[in-house]
Amino acid sequence: TILKERKRVIINFLIIIQENKMAIKNRYEFMYYVACTDSNPNGDPDMGNTPRMDPQTMQGYISDVSTKRLIRNYVSMAREGEPGMEIIVQQSTNMNRQIARAKRESGVDDCAKTKEAVYAGRKKACELFYDVRTFGAVMSTGPNAGQVRGPVQITFGRSMDPILPLDLSITRMAVTDSVKGKELKLEDYVKMETEKSADELQTIGRKQLIPFGLYEIRGFISANLAAETGFDDEDLQLLFEAIMNMYEHNRSSSKGEMEVVSPLIIFKHVGTDSDEKQRMRQAKLGCAPAHKLFELVNVKKREDVVYPRKYKDYDARIDLKHIPTGVEVGFKEDAFSDIVWGSLPKTEEWLKNE
């Protein structure tokens, strides 16, 4: 009897641990705004690195790939060395190495192609890598760990108004001249400098930027896909933290001044039914179309502003009275603050309730 009781306690304890590690149970949508001042928010390499834009409306773009890269960089920095927080898509690496590693750590041969082996590698990759668990990945190359559809999807950011791309000339006060096909030593470079005039030791460069743009970015989180990858509440909170803080750690000459404008707006589906099972089903599948939720937020340029140069040149409103039944709205002011549900934070100055 004592052994049975101990066994029951251990089983219950393991169930609790497993429940704490379970994937999220609610569908989410979120949206936020990025203010871009005197910078290049997302250059197009096929267009001389000019800021991306819609050629018909002249509105600016920030690609989803750019946003995901920033989130990956933040997670890699903020959670370095923590189990399950590695990033599979790293600069100048071969993803096949990590795919082979995932399969080996799952207990199967690196090159095994059976359905069971592929699934084992896929499951282990979700455990190891935050970005696989979050955004998904195509891992059917090389060692082959299949494909993962990620629960988090992010749209292209689009500016609220047309942008004005500028191509500015800059003077570079030094050169990096060399001689093709010849290896030069220190003495050769010293001689080169002394034989050239000051003008010959300068050059002209280019810098692409926009004076200002306010970009709206939307995101979707599927509870059903989260159940497949193991995307849990800790991952969710880290995603929101990364969004609010990613530009703070991405400063460079080309980025000028970029920031996520507080607050991050979050829609959480919680269900309406009195039956718990049915309510959980509604929370997973959703209680309102995503576009109806996004339409509750209205950001427009102020009438007295001709050329906006800061985010406060826009009025931002949200209609809290018409939040659909079964949906909660939350606001996150910064990376480490709690989400305020149901009403605007008391310190919020930009976003107003209609």
mmCIF file of C-alpha atoms in Angstrom:
data_model
loop_
_atom_site.group_PDB
_atom_site.id
_atom_site.type_symbol
_atom_site.label_atom_id
_atom_site.label_comp_id
_atom_site.label_asym_id
_atom_site.label_seq_id
_atom_site.Cartn_x
_atom_site.Cartn_y
_atom_site.Cartn_z
ATOM 1 C CA THR A 1 0.000 0.000 0.000
ATOM 2 C CA ILE A 2 2.817 2.391 0.857
ATOM 3 C CA LEU A 3 4.569 1.611 -2.421
ATOM 4 C CA LYS A 4 1.337 2.211 -4.353
ATOM 5 C CA GLU A 5 0.860 5.565 -2.606
ATOM 6 C CA ARG A 6 4.413 6.618 -3.348
ATOM 7 C CA LYS A 7 3.930 5.576 -6.955
ATOM 8 C CA ARG A 8 0.715 7.617 -7.159
ATOM 9 C CA VAL A 9 2.465 10.707 -5.699
ATOM 10 C CA ILE A 10 5.348 10.372 -8.145
ATOM 11 C CA ILE A 11 2.960 9.968 -11.094
ATOM 12 C CA ASN A 12 0.959 13.033 -10.023
ATOM 13 C CA PHE A 13 4.179 15.022 -9.624
ATOM 14 C CA LEU A 14 5.300 14.043 -13.117
ATOM 15 C CA ILE A 15 1.890 15.007 -14.518
ATOM 16 C CA ILE A 16 2.179 18.461 -12.913
ATOM 17 C CA ILE A 17 5.653 18.918 -14.384
ATOM 18 C CA GLN A 18 4.354 17.853 -17.799
ATOM 19 C CA GLU A 19 1.413 20.261 -17.563
ATOM 20 C CA ASN A 20 3.764 23.125 -16.749
ATOM 21 C CA LYS A 21 5.698 22.328 -19.906
ATOM 22 C CA MET A 22 2.615 22.000 -22.090
ATOM 23 C CA ALA A 23 2.120 24.212 -25.120
ATOM 24 C CA ILE A 24 -0.039 27.318 -25.018
ATOM 25 C CA LYS A 25 -3.801 26.716 -25.082
ATOM 26 C CA ASN A 26 -5.004 30.022 -26.552
ATOM 27 C CA ARG A 27 -4.929 31.589 -29.978
ATOM 28 C CA TYR A 28 -3.336 35.047 -30.104
ATOM 29 C CA GLU A 29 -2.993 37.942 -32.491
ATOM 30 C CA PHE A 30 -0.749 40.915 -31.840
ATOM 31 C CA MET A 31 0.276 44.163 -33.465
ATOM 32 C CA TYR A 32 2.809 46.879 -32.874
ATOM 33 C CA TYR A 33 4.288 49.984 -34.485
ATOM 34 C CA VAL A 34 7.896 50.725 -35.394
ATOM 35 C CA ALA A 35 9.060 54.347 -35.643
ATOM 36 C CA CYS A 36 11.946 54.791 -38.077
ATOM 37 C CA THR A 37 13.807 58.119 -38.042
ATOM 38 C CA ASP A 38 16.646 58.996 -40.435
ATOM 39 C CA SER A 39 17.439 55.361 -41.105
ATOM 40 C CA ASN A 40 17.057 52.473 -43.508
ATOM 41 C CA PRO A 41 14.547 50.128 -41.865
ATOM 42 C CA ASN A 42 15.033 47.250 -44.325
ATOM 43 C CA GLY A 43 17.160 47.642 -47.457
ATOM 44 C CA ASP A 44 16.559 45.661 -50.641
ATOM 45 C CA PRO A 45 19.881 44.135 -51.842
ATOM 46 C CA ASP A 46 18.552 43.854 -55.403
ATOM 47 C CA MET A 47 17.844 47.609 -55.460
ATOM 48 C CA GLY A 48 21.146 48.978 -54.188
ATOM 49 C CA ASN A 49 19.991 48.545 -50.565
ATOM 50 C CA THR A 50 17.313 51.206 -50.948
ATOM 51 C CA PRO A 51 14.468 50.960 -48.400
ATOM 52 C CA ARG A 52 11.851 48.416 -49.478
ATOM 53 C CA MET A 53 8.550 49.893 -50.630
ATOM 54 C CA ASP A 54 5.323 49.248 -52.494
ATOM 55 C CA PRO A 55 5.902 50.787 -55.969
ATOM 56 C CA GLN A 56 2.230 51.696 -56.354
ATOM 57 C CA THR A 57 1.461 53.331 -53.005
ATOM 58 C CA MET A 58 5.079 54.236 -52.080
ATOM 59 C CA GLN A 59 4.466 52.842 -48.597
ATOM 60 C CA GLY A 60 7.517 51.318 -46.974
ATOM 61 C CA TYR A 61 8.015 47.648 -46.107
ATOM 62 C CA ILE A 62 9.832 45.790 -43.346
ATOM 63 C CA SER A 63 10.028 42.133 -44.368
ATOM 64 C CA ASP A 64 9.000 39.344 -42.029
ATOM 65 C CA VAL A 65 12.466 37.822 -42.524
ATOM 66 C CA SER A 66 14.056 40.998 -41.150
ATOM 67 C CA THR A 67 11.795 40.957 -38.080
ATOM 68 C CA LYS A 68 12.437 37.274 -37.386
ATOM 69 C CA ARG A 69 16.186 37.854 -37.692
ATOM 70 C CA LEU A 70 15.994 40.546 -35.003
ATOM 71 C CA ILE A 71 13.999 38.234 -32.719
ATOM 72 C CA ARG A 72 16.492 35.419 -33.268
ATOM 73 C CA ASN A 73 19.404 37.738 -32.483
ATOM 74 C CA TYR A 74 17.757 38.932 -29.291
ATOM 75 C CA VAL A 75 16.946 35.432 -28.049
ATOM 76 C CA SER A 76 20.474 34.274 -28.855
ATOM 77 C CA MET A 77 21.876 37.166 -26.821
ATOM 78 C CA ALA A 78 19.386 37.228 -23.938
ATOM 79 C CA ARG A 79 19.188 33.448 -23.376
ATOM 80 C CA GLU A 80 22.684 32.401 -24.378
ATOM 81 C CA GLY A 81 23.615 28.988 -23.020
ATOM 82 C CA GLU A 82 20.124 28.109 -21.779
ATOM 83 C CA PRO A 83 18.740 24.689 -22.765
ATOM 84 C CA GLY A 84 16.130 24.857 -25.518
ATOM 85 C CA MET A 85 17.011 28.464 -26.421
ATOM 86 C CA GLU A 86 19.482 27.850 -29.224
ATOM 87 C CA ILE A 87 18.934 29.303 -32.696
ATOM 88 C CA ILE A 88 19.206 27.068 -35.770
ATOM 89 C CA VAL A 89 19.370 29.859 -38.385
ATOM 90 C CA GLN A 90 22.716 31.493 -37.646
ATOM 91 C CA GLN A 91 24.872 33.671 -39.863
ATOM 92 C CA SER A 92 27.459 31.838 -41.993
ATOM 93 C CA THR A 93 26.544 28.343 -40.810
ATOM 94 C CA ASN A 94 25.286 25.163 -42.464
ATOM 95 C CA MET A 95 21.881 24.169 -41.080
ATOM 96 C CA ASN A 96 22.492 20.566 -42.073
ATOM 97 C CA ARG A 97 25.019 20.321 -39.252
ATOM 98 C CA GLN A 98 22.343 21.183 -36.716
ATOM 99 C CA ILE A 99 19.843 18.846 -38.379
ATOM 100 C CA ALA A 100 22.350 15.987 -38.112
ATOM 101 C CA ARG A 101 22.988 16.933 -34.491
ATOM 102 C CA ALA A 102 19.265 16.861 -33.690
ATOM 103 C CA LYS A 103 18.908 13.385 -35.197
ATOM 104 C CA ARG A 104 21.960 12.066 -33.379
ATOM 105 C CA GLU A 105 20.797 13.473 -30.023
ATOM 106 C CA SER A 106 17.391 11.885 -30.597
ATOM 107 C CA GLY A 107 19.099 8.486 -30.711
ATOM 108 C CA VAL A 108 18.926 7.760 -34.444
ATOM 109 C CA ASP A 109 21.562 7.693 -37.156
ATOM 110 C CA ASP A 110 22.403 11.058 -38.734
ATOM 111 C CA CYS A 111 21.404 9.872 -42.216
ATOM 112 C CA ALA A 112 18.487 7.579 -41.331
ATOM 113 C CA LYS A 113 15.547 8.255 -43.684
ATOM 114 C CA THR A 114 12.770 6.192 -42.100
ATOM 115 C CA LYS A 115 9.616 7.992 -41.043
ATOM 116 C CA GLU A 116 10.399 7.298 -37.376
ATOM 117 C CA ALA A 117 13.941 8.671 -37.693
ATOM 118 C CA VAL A 118 12.776 11.833 -39.462
ATOM 119 C CA TYR A 119 10.105 12.404 -36.812
ATOM 120 C CA ALA A 120 12.625 11.823 -34.005
ATOM 121 C CA GLY A 121 14.973 14.437 -35.476
ATOM 122 C CA ARG A 122 12.084 16.862 -35.955
ATOM 123 C CA LYS A 123 10.970 16.473 -32.352
ATOM 124 C CA LYS A 124 14.495 16.955 -31.000
ATOM 125 C CA ALA A 125 15.024 20.059 -33.166
ATOM 126 C CA CYS A 126 11.884 21.594 -31.627
ATOM 127 C CA GLU A 127 13.296 20.884 -28.169
ATOM 128 C CA LEU A 128 16.726 22.336 -28.943
ATOM 129 C CA PHE A 129 15.978 25.409 -31.047
ATOM 130 C CA TYR A 130 13.731 28.318 -30.084
ATOM 131 C CA ASP A 131 13.285 29.498 -33.666
ATOM 132 C CA VAL A 132 12.228 26.048 -34.905
ATOM 133 C CA ARG A 133 9.678 25.825 -32.084
ATOM 134 C CA THR A 134 8.449 29.351 -32.833
ATOM 135 C CA PHE A 135 8.703 30.043 -36.564
ATOM 136 C CA GLY A 136 9.076 26.524 -37.924
ATOM 137 C CA ALA A 137 11.775 25.350 -40.332
ATOM 138 C CA VAL A 138 12.388 23.392 -43.510
ATOM 139 C CA MET A 139 14.754 20.624 -42.362
ATOM 140 C CA SER A 140 14.171 18.163 -45.192
ATOM 141 C CA THR A 141 17.646 18.906 -46.602
ATOM 142 C CA GLY A 142 20.768 16.811 -46.025
ATOM 143 C CA PRO A 143 20.213 14.507 -43.003
ATOM 144 C CA ASN A 144 16.459 15.239 -43.251
ATOM 145 C CA ALA A 145 14.401 16.015 -40.156
ATOM 146 C CA GLY A 146 11.263 16.914 -42.091
ATOM 147 C CA GLN A 147 9.406 20.215 -41.996
ATOM 148 C CA VAL A 148 7.934 22.167 -39.085
ATOM 149 C CA ARG A 149 5.077 24.661 -39.406
ATOM 150 C CA GLY A 150 5.699 27.267 -36.764
ATOM 151 C CA PRO A 151 2.868 28.615 -34.582
ATOM 152 C CA VAL A 152 4.106 32.219 -34.893
ATOM 153 C CA GLN A 153 3.749 34.057 -38.185
ATOM 154 C CA ILE A 154 4.563 37.723 -38.725
ATOM 155 C CA THR A 155 3.459 39.925 -41.615
ATOM 156 C CA PHE A 156 5.446 42.404 -43.648
ATOM 157 C CA GLY A 157 5.465 45.734 -41.832
ATOM 158 C CA ARG A 158 3.831 48.501 -43.868
ATOM 159 C CA SER A 159 4.255 52.230 -43.271
ATOM 160 C CA MET A 160 1.150 54.252 -42.485
ATOM 161 C CA ASP A 161 2.017 56.805 -45.186
ATOM 162 C CA PRO A 162 4.251 56.971 -48.283
ATOM 163 C CA ILE A 163 7.948 57.133 -47.476
ATOM 164 C CA LEU A 164 10.609 59.311 -49.106
ATOM 165 C CA PRO A 165 13.745 57.260 -49.912
ATOM 166 C CA LEU A 166 16.908 59.386 -49.992
ATOM 167 C CA ASP A 167 20.218 58.444 -51.582
ATOM 168 C CA LEU A 168 22.843 60.649 -49.945
ATOM 169 C CA SER A 169 26.485 61.087 -50.920
ATOM 170 C CA ILE A 170 29.051 60.895 -48.139
ATOM 171 C CA THR A 171 32.785 61.565 -48.125
ATOM 172 C CA ARG A 172 34.970 58.791 -46.810
ATOM 173 C CA MET A 173 38.185 60.296 -45.435
ATOM 174 C CA ALA A 174 40.273 57.182 -46.145
ATOM 175 C CA VAL A 175 40.592 54.543 -48.845
ATOM 176 C CA THR A 176 41.253 50.798 -48.947
ATOM 177 C CA ASP A 177 43.187 50.641 -52.199
ATOM 178 C CA SER A 178 45.228 47.595 -53.092
ATOM 179 C CA VAL A 179 46.940 46.170 -56.164
ATOM 180 C CA LYS A 180 45.127 43.325 -57.888
ATOM 181 C CA GLY A 181 47.082 40.092 -57.920
ATOM 182 C CA LYS A 182 49.824 41.410 -55.620
ATOM 183 C CA GLU A 183 50.246 40.908 -51.893
ATOM 184 C CA LEU A 184 51.338 44.178 -50.307
ATOM 185 C CA LYS A 185 53.218 44.586 -47.053
ATOM 186 C CA LEU A 186 53.264 47.443 -44.550
ATOM 187 C CA GLU A 187 56.088 49.250 -46.375
ATOM 188 C CA ASP A 188 54.161 49.070 -49.654
ATOM 189 C CA TYR A 189 51.133 50.770 -48.119
ATOM 190 C CA VAL A 190 53.290 53.476 -46.531
ATOM 191 C CA LYS A 191 54.887 54.169 -49.916
ATOM 192 C CA MET A 192 51.448 54.253 -51.579
ATOM 193 C CA GLU A 193 50.231 56.872 -49.109
ATOM 194 C CA THR A 194 53.245 59.124 -49.549
ATOM 195 C CA GLU A 195 52.985 59.042 -53.356
ATOM 196 C CA LYS A 196 49.301 60.015 -53.481
ATOM 197 C CA SER A 197 47.694 63.393 -52.894
ATOM 198 C CA ALA A 198 45.200 64.019 -50.103
ATOM 199 C CA ASP A 199 42.297 63.974 -52.588
ATOM 200 C CA GLU A 200 43.382 60.597 -53.917
ATOM 201 C CA LEU A 201 43.235 59.202 -50.386
ATOM 202 C CA GLN A 202 39.552 60.065 -50.051
ATOM 203 C CA THR A 203 36.504 58.546 -51.722
ATOM 204 C CA ILE A 204 32.768 59.011 -52.100
ATOM 205 C CA GLY A 205 30.204 56.645 -50.606
ATOM 206 C CA ARG A 206 26.410 56.377 -50.513
ATOM 207 C CA LYS A 207 23.900 56.160 -47.706
ATOM 208 C CA GLN A 208 20.229 55.239 -48.179
ATOM 209 C CA LEU A 209 17.620 56.310 -45.649
ATOM 210 C CA ILE A 210 14.137 57.714 -45.101
ATOM 211 C CA PRO A 211 13.473 60.817 -42.981
ATOM 212 C CA PHE A 212 10.628 59.089 -41.114
ATOM 213 C CA GLY A 213 8.196 56.205 -41.318
ATOM 214 C CA LEU A 214 5.735 54.642 -38.887
ATOM 215 C CA TYR A 215 5.293 50.944 -39.703
ATOM 216 C CA GLU A 216 2.475 48.654 -38.562
ATOM 217 C CA ILE A 217 3.371 44.987 -38.048
ATOM 218 C CA ARG A 218 0.909 42.196 -37.278
ATOM 219 C CA GLY A 219 1.413 38.705 -35.890
ATOM 220 C CA PHE A 220 -0.536 35.493 -35.442
ATOM 221 C CA ILE A 221 -0.031 32.660 -32.944
ATOM 222 C CA SER A 222 -1.720 29.296 -33.460
ATOM 223 C CA ALA A 223 -2.360 27.135 -30.390
ATOM 224 C CA ASN A 224 -2.870 24.104 -32.618
ATOM 225 C CA LEU A 225 0.561 24.425 -34.226
ATOM 226 C CA ALA A 226 2.072 25.234 -30.821
ATOM 227 C CA ALA A 227 0.925 21.813 -29.624
ATOM 228 C CA GLU A 228 3.013 20.236 -32.383
ATOM 229 C CA THR A 229 6.235 22.143 -31.630
ATOM 230 C CA GLY A 230 5.942 22.548 -27.850
ATOM 231 C CA PHE A 231 5.748 26.364 -27.980
ATOM 232 C CA ASP A 232 4.809 27.161 -24.367
ATOM 233 C CA ASP A 233 4.059 30.189 -22.208
ATOM 234 C CA GLU A 234 7.742 30.836 -21.503
ATOM 235 C CA ASP A 235 8.382 30.946 -25.249
ATOM 236 C CA LEU A 236 5.420 33.272 -25.686
ATOM 237 C CA GLN A 237 6.623 35.727 -23.046
ATOM 238 C CA LEU A 238 10.121 35.642 -24.544
ATOM 239 C CA LEU A 239 8.653 36.459 -27.968
ATOM 240 C CA PHE A 240 6.914 39.533 -26.576
ATOM 241 C CA GLU A 241 10.062 40.539 -24.682
ATOM 242 C CA ALA A 242 12.136 40.233 -27.848
ATOM 243 C CA ILE A 243 9.704 42.321 -29.892
ATOM 244 C CA MET A 244 9.784 45.151 -27.371
ATOM 245 C CA ASN A 245 13.574 45.094 -26.971
ATOM 246 C CA MET A 246 14.991 43.910 -30.317
ATOM 247 C CA TYR A 247 15.738 47.340 -31.804
ATOM 248 C CA GLU A 248 17.491 48.449 -28.618
ATOM 249 C CA HIS A 249 20.228 45.950 -29.472
ATOM 250 C CA ASN A 250 20.362 46.526 -33.219
ATOM 251 C CA ARG A 251 21.968 49.959 -33.386
ATOM 252 C CA SER A 252 24.088 50.747 -36.436
ATOM 253 C CA SER A 253 24.913 53.612 -38.767
ATOM 254 C CA SER A 254 22.316 52.518 -41.321
ATOM 255 C CA LYS A 255 19.564 51.939 -38.738
ATOM 256 C CA GLY A 256 19.638 55.484 -37.345
ATOM 257 C CA GLU A 257 16.922 55.590 -34.732
ATOM 258 C CA MET A 258 14.383 52.751 -34.733
ATOM 259 C CA GLU A 259 12.090 51.765 -31.884
ATOM 260 C CA VAL A 260 8.969 49.771 -31.159
ATOM 261 C CA VAL A 261 6.387 52.301 -30.014
ATOM 262 C CA SER A 262 4.709 51.276 -26.764
ATOM 263 C CA PRO A 263 2.441 49.446 -26.261
ATOM 264 C CA LEU A 264 2.475 46.010 -27.878
ATOM 265 C CA ILE A 265 -1.228 45.190 -28.437
ATOM 266 C CA ILE A 266 -2.194 41.555 -27.778
ATOM 267 C CA PHE A 267 -5.514 39.812 -28.498
ATOM 268 C CA LYS A 268 -6.056 36.579 -26.551
ATOM 269 C CA HIS A 269 -8.915 34.191 -27.356
ATOM 270 C CA VAL A 270 -10.383 32.750 -24.142
ATOM 271 C CA GLY A 271 -13.756 31.319 -25.229
ATOM 272 C CA THR A 272 -17.306 31.970 -24.044
ATOM 273 C CA ASP A 273 -18.986 28.620 -23.394
ATOM 274 C CA SER A 274 -19.982 27.579 -19.868
ATOM 275 C CA ASP A 275 -18.744 24.058 -20.586
ATOM 276 C CA GLU A 276 -15.021 23.961 -19.844
ATOM 277 C CA LYS A 277 -14.164 21.539 -22.649
ATOM 278 C CA GLN A 278 -16.026 23.568 -25.243
ATOM 279 C CA ARG A 279 -14.526 26.815 -23.909
ATOM 280 C CA MET A 280 -11.014 25.395 -24.240
ATOM 281 C CA ARG A 281 -11.817 24.397 -27.811
ATOM 282 C CA GLN A 282 -13.008 27.941 -28.574
ATOM 283 C CA ALA A 283 -9.883 29.431 -26.989
ATOM 284 C CA LYS A 284 -7.717 27.270 -29.229
ATOM 285 C CA LEU A 285 -9.625 27.895 -32.451
ATOM 286 C CA GLY A 286 -10.536 31.526 -31.796
ATOM 287 C CA CYS A 287 -13.658 33.572 -31.143
ATOM 288 C CA ALA A 288 -13.309 36.298 -33.782
ATOM 289 C CA PRO A 289 -11.632 36.785 -37.185
ATOM 290 C CA ALA A 290 -8.187 38.332 -36.923
ATOM 291 C CA HIS A 291 -9.003 41.196 -39.291
ATOM 292 C CA LYS A 292 -11.923 42.272 -37.087
ATOM 293 C CA LEU A 293 -9.570 42.568 -34.130
ATOM 294 C CA PHE A 294 -6.974 44.558 -36.049
ATOM 295 C CA GLU A 295 -9.707 46.928 -37.251
ATOM 296 C CA LEU A 296 -10.331 47.953 -33.641
ATOM 297 C CA VAL A 297 -7.037 49.860 -33.760
ATOM 298 C CA ASN A 298 -6.950 53.054 -35.788
ATOM 299 C CA VAL A 299 -3.747 55.049 -36.345
ATOM 300 C CA LYS A 300 -3.984 58.174 -38.504
ATOM 301 C CA LYS A 301 -1.819 61.168 -39.254
ATOM 302 C CA ARG A 302 -2.976 64.271 -37.399
ATOM 303 C CA GLU A 303 -4.799 66.776 -39.574
ATOM 304 C CA ASP A 304 -2.368 69.589 -38.745
ATOM 305 C CA VAL A 305 0.668 67.549 -39.850
ATOM 306 C CA VAL A 306 1.853 67.577 -43.474
ATOM 307 C CA TYR A 307 5.137 65.700 -43.191
ATOM 308 C CA PRO A 308 5.236 63.439 -40.135
ATOM 309 C CA ARG A 309 8.626 63.217 -38.431
ATOM 310 C CA LYS A 310 7.743 61.461 -35.181
ATOM 311 C CA TYR A 311 5.194 58.904 -34.026
ATOM 312 C CA LYS A 312 3.323 61.533 -32.017
ATOM 313 C CA ASP A 313 2.414 63.155 -35.342
ATOM 314 C CA TYR A 314 -0.136 60.316 -35.481
ATOM 315 C CA ASP A 315 -3.261 59.806 -33.374
ATOM 316 C CA ALA A 316 -3.677 56.223 -32.140
ATOM 317 C CA ARG A 317 -7.045 54.894 -30.962
ATOM 318 C CA ILE A 318 -8.428 51.530 -29.898
ATOM 319 C CA ASP A 319 -12.125 50.736 -29.532
ATOM 320 C CA LEU A 320 -12.281 48.810 -26.265
ATOM 321 C CA LYS A 321 -16.097 48.892 -26.208
ATOM 322 C CA HIS A 322 -16.355 46.588 -29.200
ATOM 323 C CA ILE A 323 -13.886 43.873 -28.223
ATOM 324 C CA PRO A 324 -15.685 40.642 -29.272
ATOM 325 C CA THR A 325 -17.001 38.300 -26.620
ATOM 326 C CA GLY A 326 -14.496 35.578 -25.849
ATOM 327 C CA VAL A 327 -11.492 37.787 -26.634
ATOM 328 C CA GLU A 328 -9.325 39.699 -24.173
ATOM 329 C CA VAL A 329 -7.065 42.577 -25.155
ATOM 330 C CA GLY A 330 -3.777 43.224 -23.397
ATOM 331 C CA PHE A 331 -1.064 45.879 -23.527
ATOM 332 C CA LYS A 332 2.650 45.450 -22.857
ATOM 333 C CA GLU A 333 4.520 48.713 -22.264
ATOM 334 C CA ASP A 334 8.095 47.428 -22.276
ATOM 335 C CA ALA A 335 10.137 44.249 -22.471
ATOM 336 C CA PHE A 336 9.893 43.306 -18.807
ATOM 337 C CA SER A 337 6.557 44.754 -17.682
ATOM 338 C CA ASP A 338 3.506 42.588 -17.086
ATOM 339 C CA ILE A 339 0.741 42.555 -19.679
ATOM 340 C CA VAL A 340 -2.173 44.776 -18.614
ATOM 341 C CA TRP A 341 -5.443 43.074 -19.613
ATOM 342 C CA GLY A 342 -8.771 44.726 -20.309
ATOM 343 C CA SER A 343 -7.769 48.381 -20.100
ATOM 344 C CA LEU A 344 -4.996 50.707 -21.173
ATOM 345 C CA PRO A 345 -2.057 51.066 -18.765
ATOM 346 C CA LYS A 346 -2.369 54.158 -16.604
ATOM 347 C CA THR A 347 0.953 55.494 -17.876
ATOM 348 C CA GLU A 348 0.083 55.064 -21.575
ATOM 349 C CA GLU A 349 0.248 58.439 -23.395
ATOM 350 C CA TRP A 350 0.016 57.674 -27.127
ATOM 351 C CA LEU A 351 -2.705 55.041 -27.574
ATOM 352 C CA LYS A 352 -6.137 56.253 -26.455
ATOM 353 C CA ASN A 353 -9.500 54.580 -25.944
ATOM 354 C CA GLU A 354 -12.164 55.730 -28.395
#
